[in-house]
XYZ file of C-alpha atoms in Angstrom:
290
model
C -37.965 2.747 26.939
C -36.676 0.457 28.569
C -37.760 -2.509 26.497
C -36.813 -0.757 23.357
C -32.730 -0.168 24.620
C -32.749 -3.949 24.510
C -34.605 -4.817 21.906
C -32.519 -2.992 19.228
C -29.306 -2.706 21.190
C -28.311 -5.344 23.556
C -30.911 -8.117 22.068
C -29.290 -8.478 19.051
C -25.152 -8.502 20.498
C -26.903 -11.634 23.168
C -28.479 -13.700 21.101
C -25.541 -13.145 17.731
C -28.089 -11.312 15.574
C -26.562 -9.020 14.413
C -27.615 -5.540 13.366
C -31.374 -3.945 12.735
C -32.225 -0.449 10.866
C -31.810 0.673 14.450
C -28.456 -0.146 15.759
C -27.087 0.339 12.736
C -28.014 4.009 12.142
C -27.647 5.115 15.378
C -23.940 3.105 15.360
C -22.806 5.294 12.527
C -24.103 8.482 13.419
C -22.127 7.573 16.737
C -19.039 5.692 14.674
C -18.894 9.808 12.621
C -19.140 11.629 15.372
C -15.966 10.241 17.037
C -14.149 10.594 13.743
C -14.676 14.310 13.315
C -13.839 14.933 17.008
C -10.366 12.259 16.324
C -9.662 13.918 12.968
C -9.968 17.569 15.455
C -8.086 15.777 18.062
C -5.030 14.776 16.042
C -4.769 18.625 14.073
C -4.617 19.985 17.400
C -1.878 17.457 19.283
C 0.225 18.695 16.003
C -0.037 14.384 14.080
C 0.059 14.493 11.189
C -1.840 11.793 9.031
C 0.032 11.175 6.074
C 1.065 7.575 4.653
C 3.759 6.484 7.423
C 0.184 7.348 9.981
C -2.144 5.105 8.288
C 0.363 2.342 7.483
C 0.740 2.831 11.434
C -2.451 1.820 11.737
C -3.055 -1.319 9.942
C -2.009 -2.696 13.028
C -4.086 -2.332 15.260
C -7.139 -3.671 12.521
C -5.884 -6.411 12.295
C -5.919 -6.728 15.756
C -9.072 -5.802 16.469
C -10.639 -8.091 13.700
C -8.639 -11.469 14.956
C -9.279 -10.827 19.068
C -12.696 -11.053 17.114
C -12.099 -13.958 16.325
C -10.876 -15.256 19.288
C -13.687 -14.478 21.000
C -15.430 -15.932 17.839
C -13.797 -19.261 18.370
C -14.063 -19.157 21.588
C -18.512 -19.167 21.179
C -18.274 -21.930 18.877
C -16.406 -24.494 20.717
C -13.190 -24.804 18.480
C -11.175 -23.023 20.700
C -9.260 -25.771 22.774
C -6.960 -25.897 25.567
C -3.930 -27.277 23.708
C -1.502 -25.327 25.655
C -1.465 -23.415 29.043
C -1.880 -20.115 27.361
C -4.998 -21.157 25.824
C -5.682 -23.143 28.424
C -5.358 -20.049 30.585
C -7.192 -17.820 28.543
C -10.004 -20.168 28.388
C -11.075 -20.233 32.561
C -9.637 -16.445 32.381
C -12.673 -15.811 30.194
C -11.309 -12.348 29.112
C -12.156 -12.925 25.803
C -15.943 -14.707 26.188
C -18.900 -12.648 24.080
C -19.956 -9.584 25.469
C -20.290 -5.900 24.709
C -16.206 -5.669 24.932
C -15.008 -8.456 22.532
C -17.978 -7.911 19.656
C -19.078 -5.189 17.584
C -19.998 -1.931 18.406
C -17.952 -2.291 21.324
C -13.971 -4.082 20.331
C -13.999 -0.955 17.859
C -13.573 1.083 20.607
C -11.090 -1.020 22.810
C -8.968 -1.010 19.744
C -9.693 2.671 19.736
C -8.564 3.183 22.431
C -5.478 1.516 22.893
C -4.218 3.637 19.328
C -5.418 6.881 21.316
C -3.397 5.760 24.660
C -0.343 4.605 22.509
C -0.240 6.830 20.580
C -0.537 9.474 23.875
C 2.492 7.870 25.405
C 4.540 7.863 22.371
C 3.697 11.526 21.322
C 4.966 12.609 24.894
C 8.361 9.912 24.485
C 8.145 11.626 21.209
C 8.899 8.423 19.766
C 5.529 8.021 17.403
C 7.533 6.168 14.847
C 7.099 3.044 16.988
C 3.313 2.504 16.894
C 3.204 0.039 14.279
C 5.629 -2.148 16.007
C 3.422 -1.664 19.059
C 0.023 -2.769 17.300
C 2.247 -5.825 15.674
C 3.334 -6.569 19.171
C -0.920 -7.215 20.823
C -1.722 -7.991 17.000
C 1.230 -11.394 16.519
C 1.018 -13.289 19.454
C -3.899 -12.540 18.591
C -2.696 -14.514 15.533
C -0.153 -16.789 16.844
C -3.211 -17.926 19.327
C -6.232 -19.335 16.384
C -3.073 -20.756 14.096
C -3.461 -24.225 15.193
C -7.672 -23.798 14.278
C -7.142 -23.176 11.114
C -8.264 -25.294 8.937
C -10.366 -24.172 6.033
C -8.064 -22.423 4.090
C -9.674 -23.140 0.250
C -11.959 -20.432 -0.042
C -9.426 -18.137 1.205
C -7.051 -18.283 -2.410
C -10.521 -16.865 -3.985
C -11.108 -14.255 -1.108
C -7.819 -13.152 -2.135
C -7.888 -13.095 -5.911
C -10.763 -10.735 -6.179
C -9.656 -8.731 -3.387
C -5.839 -8.040 -4.818
C -7.264 -7.302 -8.405
C -9.278 -4.538 -8.145
C -6.196 -3.013 -6.022
C -3.507 -3.875 -8.959
C -6.235 -2.069 -10.994
C -6.886 0.774 -8.890
C -2.935 1.598 -8.364
C -2.473 1.537 -12.319
C -4.885 4.274 -12.609
C -4.239 6.053 -9.687
C -0.312 5.631 -8.453
C -1.126 5.292 -5.218
C -0.504 3.054 -2.418
C -3.488 3.671 0.322
C -6.043 4.605 -2.017
C -4.817 0.696 -3.642
C -5.492 -0.320 -0.010
C -8.648 1.586 0.991
C -10.051 0.114 -2.814
C -8.394 -3.780 -1.974
C -9.416 -4.074 2.523
C -13.228 -3.363 0.671
C -13.289 -5.748 -2.374
C -11.883 -7.890 0.697
C -15.346 -7.646 2.530
C -16.966 -7.783 -0.572
C -15.086 -11.384 -1.034
C -15.133 -12.275 1.853
C -18.722 -12.628 2.376
C -19.521 -13.483 -1.406
C -17.384 -16.070 -1.297
C -17.965 -17.878 2.366
C -22.311 -17.666 1.872
C -22.508 -18.206 -1.675
C -19.973 -20.822 -1.618
C -19.972 -21.857 1.947
C -20.961 -25.142 1.760
C -18.339 -26.216 -0.951
C -15.648 -24.514 0.354
C -15.904 -24.774 3.550
C -16.865 -28.533 4.165
C -20.502 -28.317 4.695
C -21.223 -24.572 6.475
C -23.421 -22.396 6.589
C -22.893 -18.247 7.689
C -25.315 -15.477 6.706
C -25.118 -12.091 6.857
C -25.755 -9.694 10.121
C -25.330 -6.807 8.383
C -29.075 -4.428 6.855
C -28.153 -2.829 4.331
C -25.667 -6.160 2.326
C -28.104 -8.548 2.846
C -30.675 -6.225 1.955
C -28.380 -6.838 -1.554
C -28.306 -10.656 -1.254
C -32.021 -11.118 -0.547
C -33.093 -9.509 -3.658
C -30.460 -10.362 -6.612
C -30.179 -14.026 -4.640
C -26.653 -14.312 -4.751
C -23.581 -11.883 -2.157
C -21.599 -11.265 -5.789
C -23.874 -8.281 -6.000
C -22.842 -6.868 -2.583
C -18.755 -7.481 -3.293
C -19.607 -5.165 -6.894
C -20.827 -2.667 -5.633
C -18.629 -2.569 -2.521
C -16.067 -2.523 -5.271
C -17.387 0.028 -7.816
C -17.995 2.466 -4.440
C -14.348 2.543 -3.016
C -13.400 2.564 -7.221
C -15.634 5.420 -7.273
C -14.237 6.786 -4.140
C -10.370 7.121 -5.228
C -11.388 8.252 -8.109
C -13.232 11.602 -5.790
C -10.817 11.739 -3.617
C -7.482 12.191 -6.846
C -9.667 15.032 -8.350
C -9.757 16.531 -5.184
C -6.085 15.842 -4.071
C -5.722 17.685 -7.388
C -7.659 20.221 -7.110
C -6.145 21.489 -3.854
C -2.819 20.638 -5.272
C -1.657 18.164 -2.785
C 0.449 16.602 -4.344
C 2.379 19.981 -4.659
C 2.325 21.792 -2.431
C 1.920 19.057 0.698
C 1.082 19.770 3.671
C -1.518 22.155 4.489
C -3.039 21.746 0.942
C -5.995 19.532 2.587
C -4.404 16.311 2.416
C -4.783 14.945 5.025
C -7.873 15.082 5.378
C -7.745 12.780 1.679
C -5.946 10.363 3.654
C -7.812 10.375 7.335
C -11.047 9.073 4.731
C -9.201 7.066 3.102
C -7.764 5.131 6.164
C -12.083 5.475 7.268
C -12.658 3.992 4.493
C -10.455 1.111 4.473
C -10.530 -0.031 8.162
C -14.416 -0.043 7.428
C -13.393 -3.041 4.489
C -10.258 -4.267 5.847
C -11.846 -4.728 9.710
C -15.097 -7.925 9.271
C -12.969 -8.621 6.226
C -9.884 -10.409 7.994
C -12.045 -10.840 10.782
C -15.420 -13.055 8.250
C -11.988 -14.615 6.095
C -9.805 -16.293 9.459
C -13.794 -16.983 11.059
C -14.517 -18.955 8.258
C -10.852 -20.306 8.656
C -11.555 -21.852 12.290
C -14.292 -22.940 10.990
C -16.169 -20.520 14.237
């Protein structure tokens, strides 16, 4: 049993080998259970999941991805002691490669920070400050890696490939959250596609591989990660269509709260997070050359 746990859960972290079918399924089941728990807890505690709440969560997603890149930069030797703060961080080893600073641990850490922040603000009756808490935590981490960003030639292509599906979704479904959801998924797909397929040209000879099981399989079968990008866009736009259809059937647009709108937005938010978190991490990681 110990060998099984080490082989499928611990070794992928210590060797940087990424995901395998066993830990992928395990993490997916745990994530679904956690999401169900969170949704029921939000309802019990009177936390409204509306568009404003979804926007408030975005800075925390940015925080998680950027902290992950700080770890990547340190691990790759790209994070240098150019200021006393950078030197202090390197000597503290807080951001060294480990369970709490890489997936899936970083998701748990950021989720805990979000929930604690939300609980405190809820008690103070100041939940409108939630996005500012996220921004206050995220911006310092972004500033930490900005001096090391050099390879940004690929960023324009990635952003264009992410923005186009988002604009199409917005025009089709007239919903900012669904557009954000599709754009986030497209960002993840585009980052993987551009970085792996064109990394040698756009990133000065750097080579990257795919660590996720499903996307890696798609890339191997078709010989290009353009298929992964197209699948991401197709599935997320399909989700936007189904959510819009469900919204109309439930009359959410007309009756507002209590009609299932919170459920639909929660689903859209989760799909958005699943795209934005790895997508932003990939873009920033490649930009710093980690």
